[in-house]
Amino acid sequence: MLLTRRRRLAGSVLIVAAAVSACTTPSAPDRQTGQDRTAMVLADGYEPETLNPLLGFGEEGASKLFDGLVEHRADRSVRAALAAEVPQPSPDGRTWTVKLRPGVKFHDGSTFGSEDVVATYRAVLDPAFASTVRANYSMVTAVDAEGPTTVRFTLAHAYAPFAHRLVLGIVPSESVAQPGPLERSPFNAKPVGTGPYKLTEWRRGDRMVMEANDDYFLGAPKVRKLTVVFAIDDNTRAQRMRAGEFDGTALPPLAANGMTDVKGAQVIKHSSADYRTVVMPMNNPVTGDRAVRLALNYAMNRDGMIQALLGGKGKPASTPIPQALPEFVEPTAQFRYDKDEATRLLEQAGWVLGADGVRARGPQRASFSLMYPAGDSVRKDLAQAFASDAKAVGVEVKLEGLGWEAIEPRMGADALVLGGGNPFDPDLKSYPLLHSSFAANGFNNPGSYRNTQVDAALDAGRKETDPAQRVAYYRQFQRAYAADPAMVFLVFLDHTYVVRDGWTGYQEVVDPHTHGLTWGPWWNVQSWVPKG
């Protein structure tokens, strides 16, 4: 049973948001003169659908509005956040006891305690809430409070990377007091967290404004106001950045390369675990053929794509395991560029080249559709390069740039350029992406891939606590996957940003796939200090 309590509300809770803004927020910066540097305007190519951590917001931490029990450091290890110290498992790996940091308050002035942690995780696990991150916590069987400052997690089995799952943002227990689908919760647009910033305005389709949390337990941020402008089109963001409207933005590599002459700004590159892959649905008569999937993996000139489309800013990808986790990368599971091998595999499987340059097996032509989000220039370019390389071995790929509302219903039948990945642990993305238990679970395994050898290695890897044996299991997984690939991984992107001068505190990180303000140069913006 959850602990009960009377929340202690600070008097400031009764002040309307506009008054708080007027009293605590400096004027917006003049980006032309470099004067007020306590406010920052950033541009983002993506707008979140929700600000609820239980619906995936800030899933990898660094959300600015919420804190998890732990957070990621620049070296990708975890450190304590709402926890008083980094949690450690019991000897059998099935119990994690977390001591909580005292004296933390939510944005509304109410106190943080074990009841909030328990309520957050129980809501994730309860099907009635329909949390979109529920599958990530399938190993958790119980979450219990042991007094006001201690929480115990009980797992069905040892789960080596569990600490990385504790970055989930904690919400007030009151916000999940009534079971029901979270997608209808007003909390999604009016969040209350413990994070370094508070949401003060969200004009959908336009911008979001966050202001410093003066009661933040690690100290009030010196960058007092963050405004995030939503500008979906890459070229538009570049033009407005050049015109001085923004203090920073993410841009595709070639667009960022064109910004090196912007006075007072610098182009920053981050390595990432962010892959782009082509999902090959098993229910499609062409992509469902193992020989076609293997052949297309050999047909791709990944190095050529990186040079021509990404300005050299990226690395070839063959599996979801990034170079940021070098000990886990299996060298024998990397696909070389080999058109002759691709041709041999197709012909051996009975795909005969026709007079029109497209192969067929009986009445079935080697032709399929490939979808990509229409506003994403990098995915569009990669889709075109994929289609060109496929055509060179006799496979026709018909490109369709669509909105996500049109893409999602078709993911089980048509190929898709998909992004994802993080640099923290191989289980966190590989398991939901390729394990059969996640088949057709939204963007988790959208092609319904099933391979018993892959499943067995992934299951063993997540339960193993010996580091050397874990490495062996994930290398085994990659070898099994490379013999029967579910997808055609293309590249791990380098993320490129343009950032104006004016602050100190930037630390380079290896980025996950996550879009928006959470990662990139601004992952630790709450620690930045204005110059001068």
Short mmCIF file of C-alpha atoms in Angstrom, two decimals:
data_model
loop_
_atom_site.label_atom_id
_atom_site.label_comp_id
_atom_site.label_asym_id
_atom_site.label_seq_id
_atom_site.Cartn_x
_atom_site.Cartn_y
_atom_site.Cartn_z
CA MET A 1 0.00 0.00 0.00
CA LEU A 2 1.26 3.51 -0.80
CA LEU A 3 2.30 5.70 2.07
CA THR A 4 -0.08 8.58 2.71
CA ARG A 5 1.01 12.13 3.48
CA ARG A 6 -0.05 15.74 3.54
CA ARG A 7 1.81 17.68 0.91
CA ARG A 8 3.46 20.89 2.10
CA LEU A 9 2.78 23.55 -0.46
CA ALA A 10 4.98 26.59 -0.76
CA GLY A 11 3.21 29.93 -0.88
CA SER A 12 4.48 30.53 -4.39
CA VAL A 13 2.16 27.80 -5.67
CA LEU A 14 -0.70 30.26 -5.32
CA ILE A 15 0.98 32.77 -7.61
CA VAL A 16 -0.11 32.53 -11.20
CA ALA A 17 2.49 31.47 -13.76
CA ALA A 18 2.50 34.89 -15.42
CA ALA A 19 3.46 36.57 -12.16
CA VAL A 20 6.26 34.08 -11.56
CA SER A 21 7.52 34.77 -15.06
CA ALA A 22 7.44 38.53 -14.55
CA CYS A 23 9.32 38.36 -11.24
CA THR A 24 12.05 35.86 -12.02
CA THR A 25 12.76 35.88 -15.75
CA PRO A 26 15.13 38.36 -17.42
CA SER A 27 14.34 39.79 -20.80
CA ALA A 28 15.07 37.70 -23.89
CA PRO A 29 18.65 37.86 -25.14
CA ASP A 30 19.77 40.18 -27.88
CA ARG A 31 21.60 37.72 -30.14
CA GLN A 32 22.96 40.53 -32.28
CA THR A 33 24.75 42.41 -29.47
CA GLY A 34 25.49 39.47 -27.16
CA GLN A 35 23.92 41.27 -24.16
CA ASP A 36 21.64 39.27 -21.81
CA ARG A 37 22.91 35.68 -21.78
CA THR A 38 20.60 34.38 -19.07
CA ALA A 39 17.99 33.35 -21.64
CA MET A 40 18.40 30.98 -24.56
CA VAL A 41 16.32 30.41 -27.69
CA LEU A 42 16.76 27.04 -29.40
CA ALA A 43 15.16 25.62 -32.52
CA ASP A 44 13.98 22.02 -32.76
CA GLY A 45 12.90 20.02 -35.79
CA TYR A 46 10.59 17.87 -33.64
CA GLU A 47 7.76 18.75 -31.31
CA PRO A 48 6.89 16.27 -28.55
CA GLU A 49 3.39 14.85 -28.54
CA THR A 50 3.38 14.67 -24.74
CA LEU A 51 5.49 15.76 -21.77
CA ASN A 52 4.57 12.73 -19.67
CA PRO A 53 7.52 10.44 -18.80
CA LEU A 54 5.13 7.48 -18.62
CA LEU A 55 4.34 8.06 -22.29
CA GLY A 56 7.99 8.18 -23.32
CA PHE A 57 9.00 11.82 -22.77
CA GLY A 58 12.66 11.98 -21.78
CA GLU A 59 12.90 8.20 -21.90
CA GLU A 60 16.71 8.35 -21.81
CA GLY A 61 16.78 11.06 -19.16
CA ALA A 62 17.95 14.69 -19.38
CA SER A 63 14.37 15.89 -19.92
CA LYS A 64 14.91 19.24 -18.06
CA LEU A 65 11.43 19.01 -16.49
CA PHE A 66 11.84 15.73 -14.59
CA ASP A 67 14.49 13.81 -12.72
CA GLY A 68 14.90 10.07 -12.48
CA LEU A 69 16.35 8.16 -9.58
CA VAL A 70 19.62 8.26 -11.52
CA GLU A 71 20.92 10.19 -14.52
CA HIS A 72 23.57 9.59 -17.16
CA ARG A 73 26.98 11.22 -16.97
CA ALA A 74 29.02 12.40 -19.95
CA ASP A 75 30.92 9.09 -19.88
CA ARG A 76 27.57 7.21 -20.12
CA SER A 77 27.77 5.81 -16.59
CA VAL A 78 24.99 6.58 -14.11
CA ARG A 79 25.09 8.86 -11.09
CA ALA A 80 22.55 9.52 -8.37
CA ALA A 81 19.81 12.07 -9.04
CA LEU A 82 16.68 11.64 -6.90
CA ALA A 83 18.44 8.66 -5.35
CA ALA A 84 20.85 9.51 -2.55
CA GLU A 85 23.42 7.14 -4.07
CA VAL A 86 23.70 4.92 -7.12
CA PRO A 87 21.55 1.83 -6.40
CA GLN A 88 23.17 -1.60 -6.34
CA PRO A 89 21.50 -4.99 -6.78
CA SER A 90 21.31 -7.78 -4.23
CA PRO A 91 23.75 -10.69 -4.73
CA ASP A 92 21.17 -12.61 -6.81
CA GLY A 93 20.43 -9.50 -8.91
CA ARG A 94 16.69 -9.65 -8.21
CA THR A 95 16.32 -6.86 -5.63
CA TRP A 96 17.34 -3.21 -5.98
CA THR A 97 16.98 -1.00 -2.90
CA VAL A 98 17.05 2.75 -3.52
CA LYS A 99 17.69 5.35 -0.83
CA LEU A 100 16.12 8.70 -1.77
CA ARG A 101 17.60 12.17 -1.62
CA PRO A 102 15.96 14.24 1.17
CA GLY A 103 14.59 17.76 0.83
CA VAL A 104 13.52 17.59 -2.84
CA LYS A 105 10.40 19.47 -3.96
CA PHE A 106 8.21 19.26 -7.02
CA HIS A 107 7.58 22.36 -9.10
CA ASP A 108 4.30 22.99 -7.27
CA GLY A 109 6.17 23.16 -3.94
CA SER A 110 5.05 19.74 -2.71
CA THR A 111 7.52 17.30 -1.19
CA PHE A 112 9.06 14.38 -3.02
CA GLY A 113 9.14 10.99 -1.32
CA SER A 114 8.95 7.25 -1.75
CA GLU A 115 5.20 7.34 -2.46
CA ASP A 116 5.92 9.24 -5.69
CA VAL A 117 8.48 6.71 -6.88
CA VAL A 118 6.18 3.81 -6.06
CA ALA A 119 3.18 5.48 -7.72
CA THR A 120 5.18 6.30 -10.86
CA TYR A 121 6.47 2.78 -11.41
CA ARG A 122 3.22 1.09 -10.44
CA ALA A 123 1.40 3.23 -12.99
CA VAL A 124 3.92 2.13 -15.62
CA LEU A 125 3.25 -1.51 -14.76
CA ASP A 126 -0.55 -1.24 -14.50
CA PRO A 127 -2.20 -1.98 -17.89
CA ALA A 128 -5.04 0.37 -16.98
CA PHE A 129 -2.72 3.37 -17.51
CA ALA A 130 -1.58 2.14 -20.96
CA SER A 131 1.96 3.46 -20.44
CA THR A 132 3.95 3.30 -23.66
CA VAL A 133 7.12 2.38 -21.73
CA ARG A 134 5.52 -0.52 -19.86
CA ALA A 135 7.29 -3.20 -21.91
CA ASN A 136 10.67 -1.80 -20.81
CA TYR A 137 9.87 -2.82 -17.24
CA SER A 138 8.53 -6.32 -17.86
CA MET A 139 11.14 -7.75 -15.47
CA VAL A 140 9.74 -5.76 -12.50
CA THR A 141 7.31 -7.74 -10.33
CA ALA A 142 6.91 -5.34 -7.40
CA VAL A 143 7.74 -1.79 -6.29
CA ASP A 144 7.35 -1.10 -2.58
CA ALA A 145 8.09 1.73 -0.16
CA GLU A 146 10.12 0.92 2.91
CA GLY A 147 9.47 4.12 4.78
CA PRO A 148 9.41 7.67 3.38
CA THR A 149 12.95 7.61 1.91
CA THR A 150 13.49 4.04 0.65
CA VAL A 151 12.05 2.09 -2.28
CA ARG A 152 12.58 -1.58 -3.13
CA PHE A 153 12.29 -2.99 -6.66
CA THR A 154 11.75 -6.74 -7.00
CA LEU A 155 12.60 -8.35 -10.34
CA ALA A 156 11.50 -11.65 -11.85
CA HIS A 157 15.11 -12.31 -12.83
CA ALA A 158 18.47 -10.60 -12.69
CA TYR A 159 18.60 -7.75 -15.20
CA ALA A 160 22.09 -6.35 -15.61
CA PRO A 161 21.27 -2.90 -17.07
CA PHE A 162 18.43 -2.11 -14.61
CA ALA A 163 20.20 1.02 -13.34
CA HIS A 164 19.79 2.54 -16.81
CA ARG A 165 16.02 1.99 -16.53
CA LEU A 166 15.95 4.17 -13.42
CA VAL A 167 16.34 7.39 -15.43
CA LEU A 168 12.54 7.38 -15.83
CA GLY A 169 11.15 10.77 -14.74
CA ILE A 170 9.27 10.63 -11.42
CA VAL A 171 5.81 12.20 -11.32
CA PRO A 172 3.79 13.24 -8.23
CA SER A 173 1.69 10.40 -6.86
CA GLU A 174 -1.44 12.54 -7.19
CA SER A 175 -1.03 12.67 -10.97
CA VAL A 176 -1.52 8.91 -11.25
CA ALA A 177 -3.96 8.41 -8.40
CA GLN A 178 -6.84 7.41 -10.69
CA PRO A 179 -6.22 4.50 -13.11
CA GLY A 180 -7.07 5.25 -16.71
CA PRO A 181 -5.36 5.72 -20.08
CA LEU A 182 -2.60 8.29 -19.70
CA GLU A 183 -3.13 9.64 -23.19
CA ARG A 184 -6.15 11.54 -21.82
CA SER A 185 -4.35 12.99 -18.79
CA PRO A 186 -4.08 16.80 -18.51
CA PHE A 187 -0.65 16.14 -17.00
CA ASN A 188 0.66 15.48 -20.52
CA ALA A 189 0.56 19.20 -21.33
CA LYS A 190 0.87 20.59 -17.78
CA PRO A 191 3.67 18.55 -16.22
CA VAL A 192 4.89 18.85 -12.66
CA GLY A 193 8.34 17.41 -12.02
CA THR A 194 11.39 18.02 -9.86
CA GLY A 195 13.66 19.03 -12.75
CA PRO A 196 15.84 22.12 -13.19
CA TYR A 197 13.20 23.84 -15.34
CA LYS A 198 9.44 24.41 -15.11
CA LEU A 199 7.12 24.59 -18.10
CA THR A 200 5.47 28.02 -18.27
CA GLU A 201 4.06 28.01 -21.80
CA TRP A 202 3.43 25.57 -24.64
CA ARG A 203 1.96 26.91 -27.85
CA ARG A 204 1.57 23.79 -29.94
CA GLY A 205 3.07 24.06 -33.37
CA ASP A 206 5.04 27.13 -32.35
CA ARG A 207 7.10 27.08 -29.15
CA MET A 208 7.64 25.94 -25.59
CA VAL A 209 8.97 28.10 -22.76
CA MET A 210 10.68 26.80 -19.62
CA GLU A 211 11.96 28.83 -16.69
CA ALA A 212 14.52 28.04 -14.01
CA ASN A 213 13.43 26.09 -10.94
CA ASP A 214 14.83 28.18 -8.10
CA ASP A 215 14.28 25.33 -5.65
CA TYR A 216 16.20 22.77 -7.72
CA PHE A 217 18.06 20.46 -5.37
CA LEU A 218 21.35 20.86 -7.28
CA GLY A 219 21.03 24.64 -7.41
CA ALA A 220 19.04 27.07 -9.54
CA PRO A 221 20.17 27.14 -13.20
CA LYS A 222 22.07 30.23 -14.34
CA VAL A 223 20.44 29.99 -17.77
CA ARG A 224 17.14 31.31 -16.49
CA LYS A 225 14.86 30.84 -19.46
CA LEU A 226 14.76 28.29 -22.28
CA THR A 227 12.56 28.89 -25.30
CA VAL A 228 12.28 26.06 -27.81
CA VAL A 229 10.91 27.08 -31.21
CA PHE A 230 9.51 24.25 -33.33
CA ALA A 231 10.75 24.61 -36.90
CA ILE A 232 10.29 21.31 -38.71
CA ASP A 233 11.98 22.15 -42.02
CA ASP A 234 15.77 21.80 -41.96
CA ASN A 235 16.40 24.64 -44.42
CA THR A 236 14.11 26.99 -42.51
CA ARG A 237 15.98 26.33 -39.26
CA ALA A 238 19.30 26.96 -40.98
CA GLN A 239 18.12 30.25 -42.47
CA ARG A 240 16.67 31.49 -39.19
CA MET A 241 19.79 30.44 -37.32
CA ARG A 242 21.91 32.42 -39.79
CA ALA A 243 19.58 35.41 -39.35
CA GLY A 244 20.29 35.46 -35.61
CA GLU A 245 16.90 34.24 -34.36
CA PHE A 246 18.28 31.24 -32.46
CA ASP A 247 21.08 30.49 -30.04
CA GLY A 248 21.34 26.94 -31.28
CA THR A 249 19.80 24.16 -33.32
CA ALA A 250 20.42 20.69 -34.71
CA LEU A 251 20.97 20.48 -38.47
CA PRO A 252 21.77 17.70 -40.96
CA PRO A 253 25.53 17.43 -41.49
CA LEU A 254 25.66 19.07 -44.92
CA ALA A 255 23.49 21.98 -43.75
CA ALA A 256 25.61 22.39 -40.61
CA ASN A 257 28.79 22.46 -42.73
CA GLY A 258 27.35 25.50 -44.50
CA MET A 259 27.10 27.41 -41.22
CA THR A 260 30.80 27.61 -40.38
CA ASP A 261 30.92 31.26 -41.44
CA VAL A 262 28.19 32.41 -39.03
CA LYS A 263 29.80 35.00 -36.79
CA GLY A 264 29.79 34.17 -33.08
CA ALA A 265 28.68 30.58 -33.62
CA GLN A 266 30.39 27.22 -33.88
CA VAL A 267 29.49 23.92 -35.47
CA ILE A 268 29.62 21.02 -33.00
CA LYS A 269 29.70 17.33 -33.89
CA HIS A 270 28.70 14.53 -31.53
CA SER A 271 29.25 10.85 -32.15
CA SER A 272 26.03 8.96 -31.59
CA ALA A 273 24.45 5.54 -31.28
CA ASP A 274 21.65 6.84 -33.53
CA TYR A 275 21.17 4.35 -36.35
CA ARG A 276 19.18 4.57 -39.54
CA THR A 277 17.92 1.23 -40.73
CA VAL A 278 15.44 -0.07 -43.30
CA VAL A 279 12.85 -2.31 -41.66
CA MET A 280 12.06 -5.32 -43.87
CA PRO A 281 8.63 -6.67 -42.82
CA MET A 282 8.29 -10.42 -42.59
CA ASN A 283 4.71 -10.26 -43.91
CA ASN A 284 5.79 -8.74 -47.22
CA PRO A 285 6.28 -11.32 -50.05
CA VAL A 286 9.61 -9.74 -51.07
CA THR A 287 11.15 -8.38 -47.85
CA GLY A 288 9.98 -11.46 -46.00
CA ASP A 289 12.46 -13.57 -48.02
CA ARG A 290 15.71 -14.10 -46.12
CA ALA A 291 17.72 -14.15 -49.36
CA VAL A 292 16.45 -10.69 -50.32
CA ARG A 293 17.30 -9.29 -46.90
CA LEU A 294 20.79 -10.77 -47.00
CA ALA A 295 21.40 -9.60 -50.55
CA LEU A 296 20.36 -6.03 -49.84
CA ASN A 297 22.68 -5.91 -46.85
CA TYR A 298 25.57 -6.75 -49.17
CA ALA A 299 24.31 -4.38 -51.89
CA MET A 300 24.58 -1.22 -49.77
CA ASN A 301 27.52 1.14 -50.24
CA ARG A 302 27.43 2.50 -46.70
CA ASP A 303 30.74 4.35 -46.91
CA GLY A 304 29.53 6.05 -50.09
CA MET A 305 26.35 7.18 -48.33
CA ILE A 306 28.31 8.62 -45.43
CA GLN A 307 30.62 10.61 -47.70
CA ALA A 308 28.01 11.83 -50.19
CA LEU A 309 25.01 12.39 -47.93
CA LEU A 310 26.48 13.07 -44.49
CA GLY A 311 29.63 14.95 -45.38
CA GLY A 312 31.68 12.18 -43.83
CA LYS A 313 29.91 12.55 -40.48
CA GLY A 314 28.80 9.03 -39.63
CA LYS A 315 29.85 5.41 -39.39
CA PRO A 316 28.64 2.28 -41.20
CA ALA A 317 26.01 0.20 -39.40
CA SER A 318 25.24 -3.50 -39.78
CA THR A 319 23.54 -4.22 -36.42
CA PRO A 320 22.06 -2.01 -33.67
CA ILE A 321 25.24 -2.31 -31.56
CA PRO A 322 27.10 1.03 -31.92
CA GLN A 323 30.83 1.69 -31.93
CA ALA A 324 30.22 3.57 -28.67
CA LEU A 325 30.04 0.10 -27.08
CA PRO A 326 33.20 -1.31 -28.72
CA GLU A 327 33.57 -4.34 -26.48
CA PHE A 328 30.14 -5.59 -27.62
CA VAL A 329 30.67 -5.14 -31.38
CA GLU A 330 31.05 -8.46 -33.24
CA PRO A 331 33.45 -7.91 -36.18
CA THR A 332 32.19 -10.95 -38.13
CA ALA A 333 28.64 -9.54 -38.16
CA GLN A 334 29.53 -6.49 -40.29
CA PHE A 335 28.26 -6.50 -43.88
CA ARG A 336 30.79 -5.52 -46.56
CA TYR A 337 29.80 -3.80 -49.79
CA ASP A 338 29.75 -6.70 -52.26
CA LYS A 339 27.42 -6.47 -55.27
CA ASP A 340 28.62 -9.81 -56.61
CA GLU A 341 27.64 -11.57 -53.38
CA ALA A 342 24.26 -9.81 -53.44
CA THR A 343 23.68 -11.00 -57.00
CA ARG A 344 24.74 -14.56 -56.15
CA LEU A 345 22.33 -14.75 -53.20
CA LEU A 346 19.39 -13.50 -55.27
CA GLU A 347 20.04 -15.86 -58.16
CA GLN A 348 20.58 -18.81 -55.84
CA ALA A 349 17.16 -18.10 -54.30
CA GLY A 350 15.48 -18.08 -57.72
CA TRP A 351 15.14 -14.34 -58.27
CA VAL A 352 15.71 -14.06 -62.03
CA LEU A 353 16.65 -10.78 -63.71
CA GLY A 354 13.99 -9.60 -66.15
CA ALA A 355 14.22 -7.57 -69.32
CA ASP A 356 13.16 -4.46 -67.38
CA GLY A 357 16.08 -4.83 -64.97
CA VAL A 358 13.88 -6.06 -62.11
CA ARG A 359 14.14 -9.59 -60.79
CA ALA A 360 11.19 -11.92 -60.32
CA ARG A 361 10.53 -15.32 -58.84
CA GLY A 362 7.58 -16.81 -60.66
CA PRO A 363 4.84 -14.16 -60.75
CA GLN A 364 6.36 -12.19 -57.85
CA ARG A 365 8.48 -9.21 -58.89
CA ALA A 366 11.31 -8.12 -56.57
CA SER A 367 9.60 -4.83 -55.86
CA PHE A 368 8.43 -3.18 -52.64
CA SER A 369 7.59 0.23 -51.18
CA LEU A 370 9.89 2.11 -48.80
CA MET A 371 8.36 4.76 -46.57
CA TYR A 372 10.16 7.65 -44.89
CA PRO A 373 8.93 10.75 -43.00
CA ALA A 374 8.54 13.43 -45.63
CA GLY A 375 10.05 16.26 -43.59
CA ASP A 376 13.26 14.42 -42.72
CA SER A 377 15.89 15.26 -45.34
CA VAL A 378 18.46 12.74 -44.04
CA ARG A 379 16.02 9.83 -44.17
CA LYS A 380 14.89 10.92 -47.60
CA ASP A 381 18.47 10.99 -48.89
CA LEU A 382 19.22 7.59 -47.35
CA ALA A 383 16.03 6.14 -48.82
CA GLN A 384 17.04 7.34 -52.28
CA ALA A 385 20.54 5.88 -51.89
CA PHE A 386 19.07 2.58 -50.67
CA ALA A 387 16.77 2.44 -53.70
CA SER A 388 19.69 3.18 -56.05
CA ASP A 389 21.89 0.44 -54.59
CA ALA A 390 18.98 -2.02 -54.62
CA LYS A 391 18.25 -1.24 -58.27
CA ALA A 392 21.87 -2.05 -59.12
CA VAL A 393 21.22 -5.69 -58.12
CA GLY A 394 17.76 -5.92 -59.69
CA VAL A 395 15.44 -4.98 -56.79
CA GLU A 396 12.91 -2.21 -57.34
CA VAL A 397 12.22 0.09 -54.39
CA LYS A 398 9.32 2.54 -54.66
CA LEU A 399 9.82 5.53 -52.38
CA GLU A 400 7.00 7.20 -50.43
CA GLY A 401 7.52 10.30 -48.32
CA LEU A 402 4.62 10.38 -45.85
CA GLY A 403 3.46 11.76 -42.53
CA TRP A 404 3.68 9.49 -39.50
CA GLU A 405 -0.10 9.18 -39.38
CA ALA A 406 0.08 7.45 -42.78
CA ILE A 407 3.25 5.48 -42.03
CA GLU A 408 2.31 3.81 -38.76
CA PRO A 409 -0.67 1.74 -39.98
CA ARG A 410 1.51 0.29 -42.78
CA MET A 411 4.65 -0.64 -40.84
CA GLY A 412 3.77 -4.33 -40.72
CA ALA A 413 3.59 -4.63 -44.50
CA ASP A 414 5.84 -1.98 -46.06
CA ALA A 415 9.50 -1.13 -45.51
CA LEU A 416 10.40 1.93 -43.46
CA VAL A 417 13.50 4.04 -42.78
CA LEU A 418 13.63 3.80 -38.98
CA GLY A 419 15.83 5.58 -36.45
CA GLY A 420 16.80 4.59 -32.93
CA GLY A 421 19.60 3.57 -30.62
CA ASN A 422 21.43 4.63 -27.47
CA PRO A 423 25.01 4.25 -26.20
CA PHE A 424 24.28 3.01 -22.67
CA ASP A 425 23.78 -0.76 -22.90
CA PRO A 426 23.16 -3.17 -25.81
CA ASP A 427 19.99 -4.58 -24.26
CA LEU A 428 18.10 -1.29 -24.15
CA LYS A 429 17.45 -1.10 -27.91
CA SER A 430 18.39 -4.51 -29.30
CA TYR A 431 15.88 -6.42 -27.21
CA PRO A 432 12.71 -4.45 -28.09
CA LEU A 433 13.86 -3.97 -31.68
CA LEU A 434 14.54 -7.62 -32.51
CA HIS A 435 13.12 -9.97 -29.86
CA SER A 436 10.05 -11.87 -31.04
CA SER A 437 8.07 -10.94 -27.91
CA PHE A 438 7.96 -7.36 -29.23
CA ALA A 439 6.69 -8.29 -32.72
CA ALA A 440 4.39 -5.58 -34.13
CA ASN A 441 4.63 -3.58 -30.89
CA GLY A 442 4.58 -0.11 -32.46
CA PHE A 443 8.13 0.97 -33.31
CA ASN A 444 9.44 -2.03 -31.40
CA ASN A 445 10.09 -4.82 -33.91
CA PRO A 446 7.64 -3.30 -36.44
CA GLY A 447 8.54 -5.94 -39.06
CA SER A 448 7.54 -8.85 -36.75
CA TYR A 449 10.96 -10.50 -36.94
CA ARG A 450 11.30 -13.89 -35.22
CA ASN A 451 14.52 -15.83 -34.79
CA THR A 452 14.91 -18.35 -31.96
CA GLN A 453 18.72 -18.04 -31.86
CA VAL A 454 18.50 -14.26 -31.64
CA ASP A 455 15.86 -14.53 -28.91
CA ALA A 456 17.97 -16.97 -26.88
CA ALA A 457 21.10 -14.80 -26.99
CA LEU A 458 19.18 -11.62 -26.12
CA ASP A 459 17.41 -13.36 -23.23
CA ALA A 460 20.71 -14.66 -21.88
CA GLY A 461 22.47 -11.31 -22.27
CA ARG A 462 19.97 -9.33 -20.25
CA LYS A 463 19.95 -11.84 -17.37
CA GLU A 464 23.71 -12.39 -17.17
CA THR A 465 25.56 -10.37 -14.53
CA ASP A 466 29.13 -11.40 -15.39
CA PRO A 467 30.47 -8.66 -17.73
CA ALA A 468 32.63 -10.97 -19.85
CA GLN A 469 29.82 -13.46 -20.35
CA ARG A 470 27.44 -10.65 -21.28
CA VAL A 471 29.83 -9.59 -24.02
CA ALA A 472 29.91 -13.18 -25.31
CA TYR A 473 26.11 -13.40 -25.45
CA TYR A 474 25.73 -10.12 -27.36
CA ARG A 475 28.38 -11.15 -29.87
CA GLN A 476 26.50 -14.45 -30.24
CA PHE A 477 23.31 -12.48 -30.87
CA GLN A 478 24.97 -10.47 -33.65
CA ARG A 479 26.31 -13.57 -35.39
CA ALA A 480 22.84 -15.15 -35.37
CA TYR A 481 21.30 -11.89 -36.60
CA ALA A 482 23.82 -11.45 -39.44
CA ALA A 483 22.91 -14.90 -40.80
CA ASP A 484 19.24 -13.91 -40.92
CA PRO A 485 18.96 -10.11 -40.79
CA ALA A 486 15.65 -8.45 -40.01
CA MET A 487 16.68 -5.11 -41.48
CA VAL A 488 19.26 -3.32 -43.54
CA PHE A 489 21.17 -1.12 -41.12
CA LEU A 490 22.85 1.73 -42.99
CA VAL A 491 24.62 4.25 -40.76
CA PHE A 492 25.20 5.54 -37.27
CA LEU A 493 24.80 9.29 -37.65
CA ASP A 494 27.08 11.90 -36.21
CA HIS A 495 24.80 14.59 -34.82
CA THR A 496 25.66 18.12 -35.88
CA TYR A 497 24.65 21.35 -34.16
CA VAL A 498 25.18 25.06 -34.52
CA VAL A 499 25.64 26.86 -31.18
CA ARG A 500 26.21 30.54 -30.50
CA ASP A 501 28.89 31.58 -28.06
CA GLY A 502 27.97 33.12 -24.73
CA TRP A 503 28.07 30.32 -22.16
CA THR A 504 30.53 27.99 -20.48
CA GLY A 505 29.76 24.49 -19.25
CA TYR A 506 29.37 22.56 -22.50
CA GLN A 507 30.46 18.91 -22.28
CA GLU A 508 30.64 16.62 -25.29
CA VAL A 509 28.62 13.41 -25.05
CA VAL A 510 27.79 10.43 -27.24
CA ASP A 511 24.16 11.06 -28.18
CA PRO A 512 21.29 8.61 -28.18
CA HIS A 513 18.67 8.79 -30.92
CA THR A 514 16.46 11.00 -28.77
CA HIS A 515 15.35 14.21 -30.48
CA GLY A 516 14.92 17.65 -29.03
CA LEU A 517 16.27 19.54 -26.04
CA THR A 518 17.03 16.49 -23.93
CA TRP A 519 20.43 15.56 -25.38
CA GLY A 520 22.88 17.19 -27.79
CA PRO A 521 24.95 20.15 -26.54
CA TRP A 522 22.14 21.11 -24.14
CA TRP A 523 21.98 17.83 -22.23
CA ASN A 524 23.48 19.63 -19.17
CA VAL A 525 22.34 23.19 -19.88
CA GLN A 526 21.25 23.55 -16.24
CA SER A 527 24.99 23.63 -15.42
CA TRP A 528 25.92 26.28 -18.00
CA VAL A 529 27.04 29.73 -16.91
CA PRO A 530 26.68 32.90 -19.01
CA LYS A 531 29.96 34.50 -20.04
CA GLY A 532 30.74 37.98 -18.87
#
